[in-house]
Amino acid sequence: MVSAARSGGLAHILGSLRSALSAEVAFFDLTGNVLSSAPARTLWDFERVLAVHRSADASAPLTVLPVDIDGDTVGLLAARATDDPQQLLPVAIDLLALEISKLRAKQSGQAQLLATLLEDIFTKRVSDADAAARLAPFGIDGAARHRVLVGWDPTAGPGRRQLSWGSIDALVQDRPDPLMRARIGDQIVMVVPDDAMVQRIAETLHAHLLGAGRGGDPSSVRVGVGLAHAGTAGLRASYHEALTAVHEGGGVRSPKRVDLAGLFVMTNTADSLRDLAKSILGPLIDYDRVHNSDLLRTLQVFLRNNRSIQATTEALYVHRNTLRYRRGQIEQLLDMDLDDSAHIANLWLAFAILDDANIRDGE
């Protein structure tokens, strides 16, 4: 069997085991897919296989053993035999686990590539056309509607277990994994089609994050579910919405309230937006540069504190009269009224654009 594993993977392992046991054998994933069997066209009742596995029924004409990797059961090995005098089944289990581990290592490399691509998409470092072409090998149709899931455990330490949940069937068949997860920083990100399974997938991701945390606080684990959008700009929007949901609290959540300014920034072309922001705030930027003043920051702090005089003066450590004088300068330079809702909306959006640009530029 060892020689079979070296030469041909799962099919050769099961073929060798079948010859040694003189019995039909099959390897299943936990959803009932036959990953490999010998003979290849043998019919199996997975419900029966699962029942024998759960009950350990010694009278059943089957032997069913779990295949585990790092403490997780990834599949079931079934043999239509009750005797294993040469103890070949444990050897077969080890070889199957080794084969799946090799496939998972390949999948891990693909997940890292996907993570890099998604990060480029979310931060607009790649054009939409190029992004759509690069998503195709991962089985993601750039024109279809997708949702982005973001999983996060703020209490997780460096000793947490690596998440390995995914489609074993896709691994074995060498197909793109429809449930591939990418790690971006301390987030687990998934791109899934917009269908009825989204909530169940999100709950499964939440459960696996809880398991990876090794008994951490269940309320700290968060999974945000973005809304459904088409195109790569839609992926950015859904990611932004999922992040919004993550910051609203623990458990599995969809966003209750979306920051339209942030969403607009994430889904539009960076260069044109930056030009727009600089055209609005440019007079303050130029004035501060020439006079070594702090009007731009004063305006930003003023807006962040909901235009509260007291909160702004405390944040800037300035007198109320100083803030009043700076406000007059700002209104004069920008030709705007800071009591006008439309002007305030434009200023909020301009700062959101510049903050986004600075983050992407590493400033």
PDB file of C-alpha atoms in Angstrom, residues 113-118 121 127-144 176 191 231-232:
ATOM      1  CA  LEU A 113      -2.764  33.367  -3.523  1.00  0.00           C
ATOM      2  CA  LEU A 114      -6.480  34.101  -3.174  1.00  0.00           C
ATOM      3  CA  ALA A 115      -5.839  36.147  -0.025  1.00  0.00           C
ATOM      4  CA  THR A 116      -3.313  38.304  -1.867  1.00  0.00           C
ATOM      5  CA  LEU A 117      -5.716  38.824  -4.765  1.00  0.00           C
ATOM      6  CA  LEU A 118      -8.668  39.675  -2.507  1.00  0.00           C
ATOM      7  CA  ILE A 121      -9.258  43.943  -4.854  1.00  0.00           C
ATOM      8  CA  SER A 127      -8.146  46.924 -12.060  1.00  0.00           C
ATOM      9  CA  ASP A 128     -11.604  45.366 -12.121  1.00  0.00           C
ATOM     10  CA  ALA A 129     -10.927  43.673 -15.476  1.00  0.00           C
ATOM     11  CA  ASP A 130      -7.650  42.147 -14.283  1.00  0.00           C
ATOM     12  CA  ALA A 131      -9.229  41.083 -10.994  1.00  0.00           C
ATOM     13  CA  ALA A 132     -12.084  39.284 -12.777  1.00  0.00           C
ATOM     14  CA  ALA A 133      -9.619  37.337 -14.931  1.00  0.00           C
ATOM     15  CA  ARG A 134      -7.505  36.356 -11.910  1.00  0.00           C
ATOM     16  CA  LEU A 135     -10.553  35.228  -9.911  1.00  0.00           C
ATOM     17  CA  ALA A 136     -11.606  32.699 -12.564  1.00  0.00           C
ATOM     18  CA  PRO A 137      -9.024  29.980 -11.637  1.00  0.00           C
ATOM     19  CA  PHE A 138     -10.459  30.020  -8.106  1.00  0.00           C
ATOM     20  CA  GLY A 139     -13.931  29.244  -9.453  1.00  0.00           C
ATOM     21  CA  ILE A 140     -15.224  32.767  -8.777  1.00  0.00           C
ATOM     22  CA  ASP A 141     -17.203  34.325 -11.623  1.00  0.00           C
ATOM     23  CA  GLY A 142     -16.374  38.019 -11.461  1.00  0.00           C
ATOM     24  CA  ALA A 143     -19.684  38.947 -13.121  1.00  0.00           C
ATOM     25  CA  ALA A 144     -21.946  36.907 -10.801  1.00  0.00           C
ATOM     26  CA  PRO A 176     -11.671  24.968  -7.222  1.00  0.00           C
ATOM     27  CA  VAL A 191     -16.367  34.653  -1.148  1.00  0.00           C
ATOM     28  CA  GLY A 231     -18.574  42.345 -10.077  1.00  0.00           C
ATOM     29  CA  THR A 232     -15.297  43.063  -8.313  1.00  0.00           C
TER      30      THR A 232
END
